[in-house]
PDB file of C-alpha atoms in Angstrom:
ATOM      1  CA  MET A   1     -83.530 -19.523  -8.285  1.00  0.00           C
ATOM      2  CA  ASP A   2     -81.834 -16.431  -9.689  1.00  0.00           C
ATOM      3  CA  ARG A   3     -78.071 -16.482  -9.842  1.00  0.00           C
ATOM      4  CA  ILE A   4     -75.288 -14.224 -11.025  1.00  0.00           C
ATOM      5  CA  PRO A   5     -72.882 -16.089 -13.312  1.00  0.00           C
ATOM      6  CA  ILE A   6     -69.304 -16.554 -12.126  1.00  0.00           C
ATOM      7  CA  LEU A   7     -66.650 -16.991 -14.817  1.00  0.00           C
ATOM      8  CA  LYS A   8     -63.327 -18.707 -14.281  1.00  0.00           C
ATOM      9  CA  MET A   9     -60.337 -17.136 -16.001  1.00  0.00           C
ATOM     10  CA  GLY A  10     -57.059 -18.834 -15.186  1.00  0.00           C
ATOM     11  CA  PRO A  11     -56.458 -18.458 -11.458  1.00  0.00           C
ATOM     12  CA  PHE A  12     -59.187 -15.813 -11.143  1.00  0.00           C
ATOM     13  CA  LEU A  13     -62.963 -15.705 -10.810  1.00  0.00           C
ATOM     14  CA  LEU A  14     -64.814 -12.967 -12.649  1.00  0.00           C
ATOM     15  CA  VAL A  15     -68.231 -11.599 -11.714  1.00  0.00           C
ATOM     16  CA  THR A  16     -70.093  -8.833 -13.518  1.00  0.00           C
ATOM     17  CA  ILE A  17     -73.116  -7.505 -11.700  1.00  0.00           C
ATOM     18  CA  GLN A  18     -75.523  -6.231 -14.347  1.00  0.00           C
ATOM     19  CA  VAL A  19     -78.676  -5.775 -12.306  1.00  0.00           C
ATOM     20  CA  ASP A  20     -79.642  -3.998  -9.121  1.00  0.00           C
ATOM     21  CA  LEU A  21     -79.101  -6.662  -6.503  1.00  0.00           C
ATOM     22  CA  TYR A  22     -81.895  -7.607  -4.199  1.00  0.00           C
ATOM     23  CA  ASP A  23     -80.921  -9.241  -0.933  1.00  0.00           C
ATOM     24  CA  ARG A  24     -81.458 -12.886  -1.865  1.00  0.00           C
ATOM     25  CA  LEU A  25     -79.390 -12.497  -5.031  1.00  0.00           C
ATOM     26  CA  ALA A  26     -76.564 -10.819  -3.122  1.00  0.00           C
ATOM     27  CA  LEU A  27     -76.505 -13.542  -0.472  1.00  0.00           C
ATOM     28  CA  ASN A  28     -76.526 -16.248  -3.170  1.00  0.00           C
ATOM     29  CA  LEU A  29     -73.579 -14.547  -4.845  1.00  0.00           C
ATOM     30  CA  GLU A  30     -71.632 -14.452  -1.578  1.00  0.00           C
ATOM     31  CA  ASN A  31     -72.266 -18.152  -1.090  1.00  0.00           C
ATOM     32  CA  ASP A  32     -71.570 -19.207  -4.689  1.00  0.00           C
ATOM     33  CA  LEU A  33     -68.346 -17.203  -4.860  1.00  0.00           C
ATOM     34  CA  ILE A  34     -66.846 -18.700  -1.730  1.00  0.00           C
ATOM     35  CA  THR A  35     -67.834 -22.209  -2.845  1.00  0.00           C
ATOM     36  CA  MET A  36     -66.225 -21.547  -6.248  1.00  0.00           C
ATOM     37  CA  VAL A  37     -63.030 -20.202  -4.646  1.00  0.00           C
ATOM     38  CA  SER A  38     -62.714 -23.433  -2.735  1.00  0.00           C
ATOM     39  CA  LYS A  39     -63.660 -25.688  -5.670  1.00  0.00           C
ATOM     40  CA  THR A  40     -61.441 -24.039  -8.290  1.00  0.00           C
ATOM     41  CA  GLU A  41     -58.634 -23.019  -5.912  1.00  0.00           C
ATOM     42  CA  ALA A  42     -58.896 -19.528  -7.344  1.00  0.00           C
ATOM     43  CA  ARG A  43     -56.309 -17.013  -6.163  1.00  0.00           C
ATOM     44  CA  GLY A  44     -58.305 -13.899  -6.953  1.00  0.00           C
ATOM     45  CA  VAL A  45     -61.870 -12.639  -7.300  1.00  0.00           C
ATOM     46  CA  LEU A  46     -62.767  -9.684  -9.513  1.00  0.00           C
ATOM     47  CA  ILE A  47     -66.179  -8.081  -9.082  1.00  0.00           C
ATOM     48  CA  ASP A  48     -67.298  -5.560 -11.699  1.00  0.00           C
ATOM     49  CA  ILE A  49     -69.963  -3.206 -10.337  1.00  0.00           C
ATOM     50  CA  SER A  50     -69.909  -0.660 -13.187  1.00  0.00           C
ATOM     51  CA  ALA A  51     -73.591  -1.315 -13.918  1.00  0.00           C
ATOM     52  CA  VAL A  52     -74.655  -0.969 -10.282  1.00  0.00           C
ATOM     53  CA  SER A  53     -76.252   2.391  -9.539  1.00  0.00           C
ATOM     54  CA  ILE A  54     -76.969   1.910  -5.821  1.00  0.00           C
ATOM     55  CA  VAL A  55     -74.737   0.421  -3.138  1.00  0.00           C
ATOM     56  CA  ASP A  56     -76.360   0.682   0.277  1.00  0.00           C
ATOM     57  CA  SER A  57     -74.969  -0.562   3.590  1.00  0.00           C
ATOM     58  CA  PHE A  58     -76.294  -4.075   2.938  1.00  0.00           C
ATOM     59  CA  MET A  59     -74.546  -4.342  -0.445  1.00  0.00           C
ATOM     60  CA  GLY A  60     -71.434  -2.793   1.075  1.00  0.00           C
ATOM     61  CA  ARG A  61     -71.442  -5.412   3.791  1.00  0.00           C
ATOM     62  CA  ILE A  62     -71.780  -8.201   1.212  1.00  0.00           C
ATOM     63  CA  LEU A  63     -68.747  -6.870  -0.695  1.00  0.00           C
ATOM     64  CA  GLY A  64     -66.777  -6.661   2.543  1.00  0.00           C
ATOM     65  CA  ASN A  65     -67.846 -10.188   3.508  1.00  0.00           C
ATOM     66  CA  ILE A  66     -66.780 -11.595   0.143  1.00  0.00           C
ATOM     67  CA  ALA A  67     -63.359  -9.969   0.531  1.00  0.00           C
ATOM     68  CA  SER A  68     -62.797 -11.249   4.087  1.00  0.00           C
ATOM     69  CA  MET A  69     -64.064 -14.743   3.318  1.00  0.00           C
ATOM     70  CA  SER A  70     -61.934 -14.981   0.174  1.00  0.00           C
ATOM     71  CA  ARG A  71     -58.874 -13.811   2.097  1.00  0.00           C
ATOM     72  CA  ILE A  72     -59.357 -16.615   4.596  1.00  0.00           C
ATOM     73  CA  MET A  73     -59.550 -18.959   1.601  1.00  0.00           C
ATOM     74  CA  ASP A  74     -56.247 -17.528   0.277  1.00  0.00           C
ATOM     75  CA  ALA A  75     -57.745 -15.396  -2.511  1.00  0.00           C
ATOM     76  CA  GLU A  76     -57.698 -11.615  -2.977  1.00  0.00           C
ATOM     77  CA  THR A  77     -60.779  -9.611  -3.994  1.00  0.00           C
ATOM     78  CA  VAL A  78     -60.841  -6.521  -6.203  1.00  0.00           C
ATOM     79  CA  VAL A  79     -63.989  -4.481  -6.804  1.00  0.00           C
ATOM     80  CA  VAL A  80     -63.843  -2.527 -10.060  1.00  0.00           C
ATOM     81  CA  GLY A  81     -65.829   0.076 -11.965  1.00  0.00           C
ATOM     82  CA  MET A  82     -67.579   1.884  -9.147  1.00  0.00           C
ATOM     83  CA  GLN A  83     -69.598   4.831 -10.438  1.00  0.00           C
ATOM     84  CA  PRO A  84     -68.440   8.214  -9.032  1.00  0.00           C
ATOM     85  CA  ALA A  85     -71.908   8.983  -7.612  1.00  0.00           C
ATOM     86  CA  VAL A  86     -71.832   5.652  -5.761  1.00  0.00           C
ATOM     87  CA  ALA A  87     -68.395   6.406  -4.285  1.00  0.00           C
ATOM     88  CA  ILE A  88     -69.547   9.847  -3.072  1.00  0.00           C
ATOM     89  CA  THR A  89     -72.656   8.348  -1.506  1.00  0.00           C
ATOM     90  CA  LEU A  90     -70.807   5.456   0.174  1.00  0.00           C
ATOM     91  CA  VAL A  91     -68.324   7.723   1.914  1.00  0.00           C
ATOM     92  CA  GLU A  92     -71.039  10.122   3.105  1.00  0.00           C
ATOM     93  CA  LEU A  93     -73.008   7.170   4.381  1.00  0.00           C
ATOM     94  CA  GLY A  94     -69.913   6.188   6.363  1.00  0.00           C
ATOM     95  CA  LEU A  95     -69.063   3.015   4.483  1.00  0.00           C
ATOM     96  CA  THR A  96     -65.441   3.005   3.337  1.00  0.00           C
ATOM     97  CA  LEU A  97     -65.204  -0.647   2.217  1.00  0.00           C
ATOM     98  CA  GLN A  98     -62.189  -1.318   4.380  1.00  0.00           C
ATOM     99  CA  GLY A  99     -60.204  -4.385   3.406  1.00  0.00           C
ATOM    100  CA  VAL A 100     -61.610  -4.410  -0.126  1.00  0.00           C
ATOM    101  CA  TYR A 101     -59.166  -3.644  -2.942  1.00  0.00           C
ATOM    102  CA  THR A 102     -60.576  -1.425  -5.678  1.00  0.00           C
ATOM    103  CA  ALA A 103     -59.533  -0.507  -9.211  1.00  0.00           C
ATOM    104  CA  LEU A 104     -61.036   1.812 -11.810  1.00  0.00           C
ATOM    105  CA  ASP A 105     -61.777  -0.811 -14.465  1.00  0.00           C
ATOM    106  CA  VAL A 106     -61.530  -4.534 -15.202  1.00  0.00           C
ATOM    107  CA  GLU A 107     -58.136  -4.159 -16.885  1.00  0.00           C
ATOM    108  CA  LYS A 108     -56.564  -2.339 -13.926  1.00  0.00           C
ATOM    109  CA  GLY A 109     -58.252  -4.768 -11.544  1.00  0.00           C
ATOM    110  CA  MET A 110     -56.691  -7.729 -13.352  1.00  0.00           C
ATOM    111  CA  GLU A 111     -53.266  -6.071 -13.178  1.00  0.00           C
ATOM    112  CA  LEU A 112     -53.705  -5.514  -9.455  1.00  0.00           C
ATOM    113  CA  LEU A 113     -54.705  -9.148  -8.870  1.00  0.00           C
ATOM    114  CA  GLN A 114     -51.800 -10.416 -10.942  1.00  0.00           C
ATOM    115  CA  LYS A 115     -49.427  -8.229  -8.969  1.00  0.00           C
ATOM    116  CA  LYS A 116     -50.887  -9.448  -5.679  1.00  0.00           C
ATOM    117  CA  ILE A 117     -50.614 -13.145  -6.409  1.00  0.00           C
ATOM    118  CA  GLY A 118     -47.414 -12.640  -8.414  1.00  0.00           C
ATOM    119  CA  LEU A 119     -45.822 -11.257  -5.257  1.00  0.00           C
ATOM    120  CA  ASN A 120     -47.050 -14.235  -3.274  1.00  0.00           C
ATOM    121  CA  LEU A 121     -45.682 -16.653  -5.859  1.00  0.00           C
ATOM    122  CA  LEU A 122     -42.320 -14.875  -5.767  1.00  0.00           C
ATOM    123  CA  ASN A 123     -42.160 -15.144  -1.991  1.00  0.00           C
ATOM    124  CA  ASN A 124     -43.000 -18.848  -2.150  1.00  0.00           C
ATOM    125  CA  GLU A 125     -40.307 -19.429  -4.756  1.00  0.00           C
ATOM    126  CA  GLU A 126     -37.761 -17.611  -2.610  1.00  0.00           C
ATOM    127  CA  GLU A 127     -38.691 -19.749   0.365  1.00  0.00           C
ATOM    128  CA  GLU A 128     -38.392 -22.878  -1.743  1.00  0.00           C
ATOM    129  CA  ALA A 129     -35.075 -21.656  -3.106  1.00  0.00           C
ATOM    130  CA  ASP A 130     -33.843 -21.115   0.451  1.00  0.00           C
ATOM    131  CA  GLU A 131     -34.851 -24.639   1.319  1.00  0.00           C
ATOM    132  CA  ASP A 132     -33.065 -25.966  -1.763  1.00  0.00           C
ATOM    133  CA  ASP A 133     -29.932 -24.124  -0.687  1.00  0.00           C
ATOM    134  CA  ARG A 134     -30.093 -25.752   2.678  1.00  0.00           C
ATOM    135  CA  ASN A 135     -30.564 -29.171   1.098  1.00  0.00           C
ATOM    136  CA  LEU A 136     -27.408 -28.667  -0.926  1.00  0.00           C
TER     137      LEU A 136
ATOM    138  CA  MET B   1     -94.827  24.642   0.251  1.00  0.00           C
ATOM    139  CA  ILE B   2     -96.997  22.917  -2.377  1.00  0.00           C
ATOM    140  CA  VAL B   3     -97.413  19.206  -3.020  1.00  0.00           C
ATOM    141  CA  ILE B   4     -97.299  18.581  -6.773  1.00  0.00           C
ATOM    142  CA  SER B   5     -97.868  14.850  -6.865  1.00  0.00           C
ATOM    143  CA  LYS B   6     -98.354  12.147  -4.289  1.00  0.00           C
ATOM    144  CA  ASP B   7     -98.386   8.381  -4.229  1.00  0.00           C
ATOM    145  CA  SER B   8     -97.891   5.612  -1.710  1.00  0.00           C
ATOM    146  CA  MET B   9     -96.449   2.149  -1.745  1.00  0.00           C
ATOM    147  CA  GLY B  10     -96.705  -0.737   0.680  1.00  0.00           C
ATOM    148  CA  ILE B  11     -93.479  -2.485   1.605  1.00  0.00           C
ATOM    149  CA  ILE B  12     -93.982  -5.952   3.003  1.00  0.00           C
ATOM    150  CA  ARG B  13     -91.293  -8.139   1.485  1.00  0.00           C
ATOM    151  CA  GLU B  14     -87.610  -7.871   0.679  1.00  0.00           C
ATOM    152  CA  GLN B  15     -88.564  -8.134  -3.018  1.00  0.00           C
ATOM    153  CA  ASP B  16     -90.385  -4.798  -2.743  1.00  0.00           C
ATOM    154  CA  VAL B  17     -87.108  -2.933  -2.213  1.00  0.00           C
ATOM    155  CA  VAL B  18     -85.888  -2.860  -5.834  1.00  0.00           C
ATOM    156  CA  PRO B  19     -89.251  -1.735  -7.357  1.00  0.00           C
ATOM    157  CA  PHE B  20     -89.495   0.877  -4.611  1.00  0.00           C
ATOM    158  CA  ARG B  21     -86.042   2.204  -5.478  1.00  0.00           C
ATOM    159  CA  SER B  22     -87.030   2.465  -9.163  1.00  0.00           C
ATOM    160  CA  ARG B  23     -90.070   4.441  -8.104  1.00  0.00           C
ATOM    161  CA  VAL B  24     -87.931   6.899  -6.130  1.00  0.00           C
ATOM    162  CA  LYS B  25     -85.615   7.211  -9.119  1.00  0.00           C
ATOM    163  CA  GLU B  26     -88.601   7.966 -11.344  1.00  0.00           C
ATOM    164  CA  TYR B  27     -89.636  10.819  -9.038  1.00  0.00           C
ATOM    165  CA  ALA B  28     -86.109  12.208  -8.785  1.00  0.00           C
ATOM    166  CA  THR B  29     -85.658  12.088 -12.569  1.00  0.00           C
ATOM    167  CA  LYS B  30     -89.011  13.790 -13.087  1.00  0.00           C
ATOM    168  CA  ILE B  31     -87.832  16.934 -11.286  1.00  0.00           C
ATOM    169  CA  GLY B  32     -84.430  16.845 -12.995  1.00  0.00           C
ATOM    170  CA  MET B  33     -82.298  15.963  -9.968  1.00  0.00           C
ATOM    171  CA  SER B  34     -78.598  15.459 -10.745  1.00  0.00           C
ATOM    172  CA  LEU B  35     -77.151  11.941 -10.718  1.00  0.00           C
ATOM    173  CA  VAL B  36     -75.189  12.369  -7.469  1.00  0.00           C
ATOM    174  CA  ASN B  37     -78.240  13.744  -5.656  1.00  0.00           C
ATOM    175  CA  GLN B  38     -80.411  10.989  -7.088  1.00  0.00           C
ATOM    176  CA  THR B  39     -77.941   8.372  -5.873  1.00  0.00           C
ATOM    177  CA  LYS B  40     -77.845   9.891  -2.381  1.00  0.00           C
ATOM    178  CA  LEU B  41     -81.647  10.030  -2.160  1.00  0.00           C
ATOM    179  CA  ILE B  42     -82.166   6.483  -3.438  1.00  0.00           C
ATOM    180  CA  THR B  43     -79.469   5.092  -1.128  1.00  0.00           C
ATOM    181  CA  ALA B  44     -81.042   6.869   1.864  1.00  0.00           C
ATOM    182  CA  ALA B  45     -84.457   5.522   0.858  1.00  0.00           C
ATOM    183  CA  SER B  46     -83.004   2.041   0.534  1.00  0.00           C
ATOM    184  CA  GLU B  47     -81.533   2.193   4.056  1.00  0.00           C
ATOM    185  CA  LEU B  48     -84.825   3.342   5.576  1.00  0.00           C
ATOM    186  CA  VAL B  49     -86.897   0.771   3.770  1.00  0.00           C
ATOM    187  CA  ARG B  50     -84.531  -1.951   4.973  1.00  0.00           C
ATOM    188  CA  ASN B  51     -84.886  -0.722   8.551  1.00  0.00           C
ATOM    189  CA  MET B  52     -88.640  -0.835   8.154  1.00  0.00           C
ATOM    190  CA  LEU B  53     -88.526  -4.446   6.936  1.00  0.00           C
ATOM    191  CA  LYS B  54     -86.034  -5.536   9.552  1.00  0.00           C
ATOM    192  CA  TYR B  55     -87.509  -3.986  12.656  1.00  0.00           C
ATOM    193  CA  ALA B  56     -91.204  -3.592  11.834  1.00  0.00           C
ATOM    194  CA  ASN B  57     -91.934  -6.260   9.186  1.00  0.00           C
ATOM    195  CA  GLY B  58     -92.648  -3.514   6.660  1.00  0.00           C
ATOM    196  CA  GLY B  59     -94.848  -0.471   6.387  1.00  0.00           C
ATOM    197  CA  ILE B  60     -96.045   2.195   4.005  1.00  0.00           C
ATOM    198  CA  VAL B  61     -93.987   4.771   2.126  1.00  0.00           C
ATOM    199  CA  THR B  62     -95.514   7.982   0.785  1.00  0.00           C
ATOM    200  CA  LEU B  63     -93.710   9.544  -2.160  1.00  0.00           C
ATOM    201  CA  GLU B  64     -94.283  13.216  -2.954  1.00  0.00           C
ATOM    202  CA  ILE B  65     -92.936  15.837  -5.285  1.00  0.00           C
ATOM    203  CA  ILE B  66     -93.015  19.136  -3.433  1.00  0.00           C
ATOM    204  CA  SER B  67     -92.106  22.694  -4.262  1.00  0.00           C
ATOM    205  CA  LYS B  68     -90.888  25.463  -1.970  1.00  0.00           C
ATOM    206  CA  ASN B  69     -89.797  28.938  -3.113  1.00  0.00           C
ATOM    207  CA  GLY B  70     -89.825  27.686  -6.681  1.00  0.00           C
ATOM    208  CA  ILE B  71     -87.450  24.799  -5.972  1.00  0.00           C
ATOM    209  CA  SER B  72     -88.758  21.282  -6.311  1.00  0.00           C
ATOM    210  CA  GLY B  73     -87.812  18.284  -4.234  1.00  0.00           C
ATOM    211  CA  VAL B  74     -88.756  14.747  -3.362  1.00  0.00           C
ATOM    212  CA  ARG B  75     -90.214  13.981   0.058  1.00  0.00           C
ATOM    213  CA  LEU B  76     -90.519  10.421   1.332  1.00  0.00           C
ATOM    214  CA  THR B  77     -92.390   9.400   4.457  1.00  0.00           C
ATOM    215  CA  PHE B  78     -91.773   5.949   5.951  1.00  0.00           C
ATOM    216  CA  GLU B  79     -94.459   4.802   8.361  1.00  0.00           C
ATOM    217  CA  ASP B  80     -94.429   1.560  10.277  1.00  0.00           C
ATOM    218  CA  LYS B  81     -96.309   0.011  13.166  1.00  0.00           C
ATOM    219  CA  GLY B  82     -93.273  -1.694  14.609  1.00  0.00           C
ATOM    220  CA  PRO B  83     -91.885  -1.697  18.153  1.00  0.00           C
ATOM    221  CA  GLY B  84     -90.758   1.931  17.890  1.00  0.00           C
ATOM    222  CA  ILE B  85     -87.427   3.362  19.039  1.00  0.00           C
ATOM    223  CA  LYS B  86     -86.896   3.853  22.766  1.00  0.00           C
ATOM    224  CA  ASP B  87     -84.035   6.313  22.625  1.00  0.00           C
ATOM    225  CA  ILE B  88     -83.934   8.262  19.361  1.00  0.00           C
ATOM    226  CA  GLN B  89     -80.839  10.228  20.385  1.00  0.00           C
ATOM    227  CA  LEU B  90     -78.943   6.980  20.882  1.00  0.00           C
ATOM    228  CA  ALA B  91     -80.282   5.531  17.604  1.00  0.00           C
ATOM    229  CA  MET B  92     -78.984   8.616  15.791  1.00  0.00           C
ATOM    230  CA  LYS B  93     -75.448   8.064  17.072  1.00  0.00           C
ATOM    231  CA  ASP B  94     -72.842   6.709  14.655  1.00  0.00           C
ATOM    232  CA  GLY B  95     -72.005   3.085  15.351  1.00  0.00           C
ATOM    233  CA  PHE B  96     -75.090   2.297  17.377  1.00  0.00           C
ATOM    234  CA  SER B  97     -77.289  -0.617  16.363  1.00  0.00           C
ATOM    235  CA  THR B  98     -79.588  -3.010  18.136  1.00  0.00           C
ATOM    236  CA  GLY B  99     -79.601  -5.309  15.105  1.00  0.00           C
ATOM    237  CA  ARG B 100     -76.491  -7.041  13.875  1.00  0.00           C
ATOM    238  CA  SER B 101     -75.582  -4.385  11.343  1.00  0.00           C
ATOM    239  CA  LEU B 102     -72.868  -1.795  11.000  1.00  0.00           C
ATOM    240  CA  GLY B 103     -74.941   0.795  12.823  1.00  0.00           C
ATOM    241  CA  LEU B 104     -74.631   3.249   9.947  1.00  0.00           C
ATOM    242  CA  GLY B 105     -78.352   3.231   9.208  1.00  0.00           C
ATOM    243  CA  LEU B 106     -79.961   6.321  10.676  1.00  0.00           C
ATOM    244  CA  PRO B 107     -77.051   8.766  11.094  1.00  0.00           C
ATOM    245  CA  GLY B 108     -75.606   7.754   7.691  1.00  0.00           C
ATOM    246  CA  THR B 109     -78.990   8.232   6.066  1.00  0.00           C
ATOM    247  CA  LYS B 110     -79.374  11.652   7.666  1.00  0.00           C
ATOM    248  CA  ARG B 111     -76.067  12.763   6.147  1.00  0.00           C
ATOM    249  CA  LEU B 112     -77.257  11.817   2.655  1.00  0.00           C
ATOM    250  CA  VAL B 113     -80.376  13.996   2.496  1.00  0.00           C
ATOM    251  CA  ASN B 114     -81.231  17.667   3.045  1.00  0.00           C
ATOM    252  CA  GLU B 115     -83.969  17.207   5.637  1.00  0.00           C
ATOM    253  CA  PHE B 116     -84.465  14.345   8.054  1.00  0.00           C
ATOM    254  CA  ASP B 117     -87.162  13.986  10.681  1.00  0.00           C
ATOM    255  CA  ILE B 118     -87.895  11.035  12.925  1.00  0.00           C
ATOM    256  CA  LYS B 119     -90.781  10.458  15.303  1.00  0.00           C
ATOM    257  CA  SER B 120     -91.325   7.291  17.266  1.00  0.00           C
ATOM    258  CA  VAL B 121     -93.611   6.040  20.000  1.00  0.00           C
ATOM    259  CA  PRO B 122     -92.459   2.800  21.674  1.00  0.00           C
ATOM    260  CA  GLY B 123     -95.063   0.114  21.088  1.00  0.00           C
ATOM    261  CA  GLU B 124     -96.825   2.081  18.362  1.00  0.00           C
ATOM    262  CA  GLY B 125     -94.420   2.680  15.519  1.00  0.00           C
ATOM    263  CA  THR B 126     -91.963   4.963  13.805  1.00  0.00           C
ATOM    264  CA  THR B 127     -92.309   7.647  11.133  1.00  0.00           C
ATOM    265  CA  VAL B 128     -89.275   8.922   9.258  1.00  0.00           C
ATOM    266  CA  THR B 129     -89.560  11.769   6.756  1.00  0.00           C
ATOM    267  CA  ILE B 130     -86.746  12.740   4.400  1.00  0.00           C
ATOM    268  CA  THR B 131     -86.628  15.528   1.839  1.00  0.00           C
ATOM    269  CA  HIS B 132     -84.048  16.066  -0.846  1.00  0.00           C
ATOM    270  CA  TRP B 133     -84.151  19.191  -3.008  1.00  0.00           C
ATOM    271  CA  LYS B 134     -83.443  19.229  -6.715  1.00  0.00           C
ATOM    272  CA  ASN B 135     -80.126  21.071  -6.313  1.00  0.00           C
ATOM    273  CA  GLY B 136     -79.159  19.076  -3.220  1.00  0.00           C
ATOM    274  CA  ARG B 137     -79.347  22.092  -0.858  1.00  0.00           C
TER     275      ARG B 137
END
């Protein structure tokens, strides 16, 4: 069965979509990603769609699903590299990818993810620090 | 209006969608359509072909390059022998869907192309025709 490779990079999972996705492939990706998030305890998912020339409502729904499912599993999703023509088409179609973080390229996407989970880590540390204070 | 070239393609499986999209791209490139207009046309075609698979188990698409007043365009006709649409006005409303989708299908698709025509007879089938001109107008 065809699969899109998922790379693990520290606390993040990295996916580069290099081909036009047909439905089965997209559904497999959704499944594999969520399984990987759970297995690797990843905190973030970065999906590079710079090579994707068409995002229709089905693909849009898959991206939205991945983001919501990951969030439930305590990971953030960033979609990067969307082609301008795809963005124009998506908005006219009425699909605004709500709940999905986006960034212009992989580098900016990584920064965004780091910031997102960095903030979470900071909050956790503060909470722990508060608890320590109480213990003293 | 003159038809410059014409071809048709049967769509019966989900795997037919990607080759069909490449075919539409080929036609759009042939007449020199800009990238944004190509993307809109192919996305619209993709939505319609999905509808056809979902509600009618497939059908036939006719691809044509046409010319009107010296401007060329791509015209696609999607014909299926599915259950048909009872209330077209309702189906063309944003947010309406009988399937479990976002309900963007038909009205969203209409926004993407220059001309959109839908005819349906319940129990007999549905025919959707879209046209997108080279300059997107």
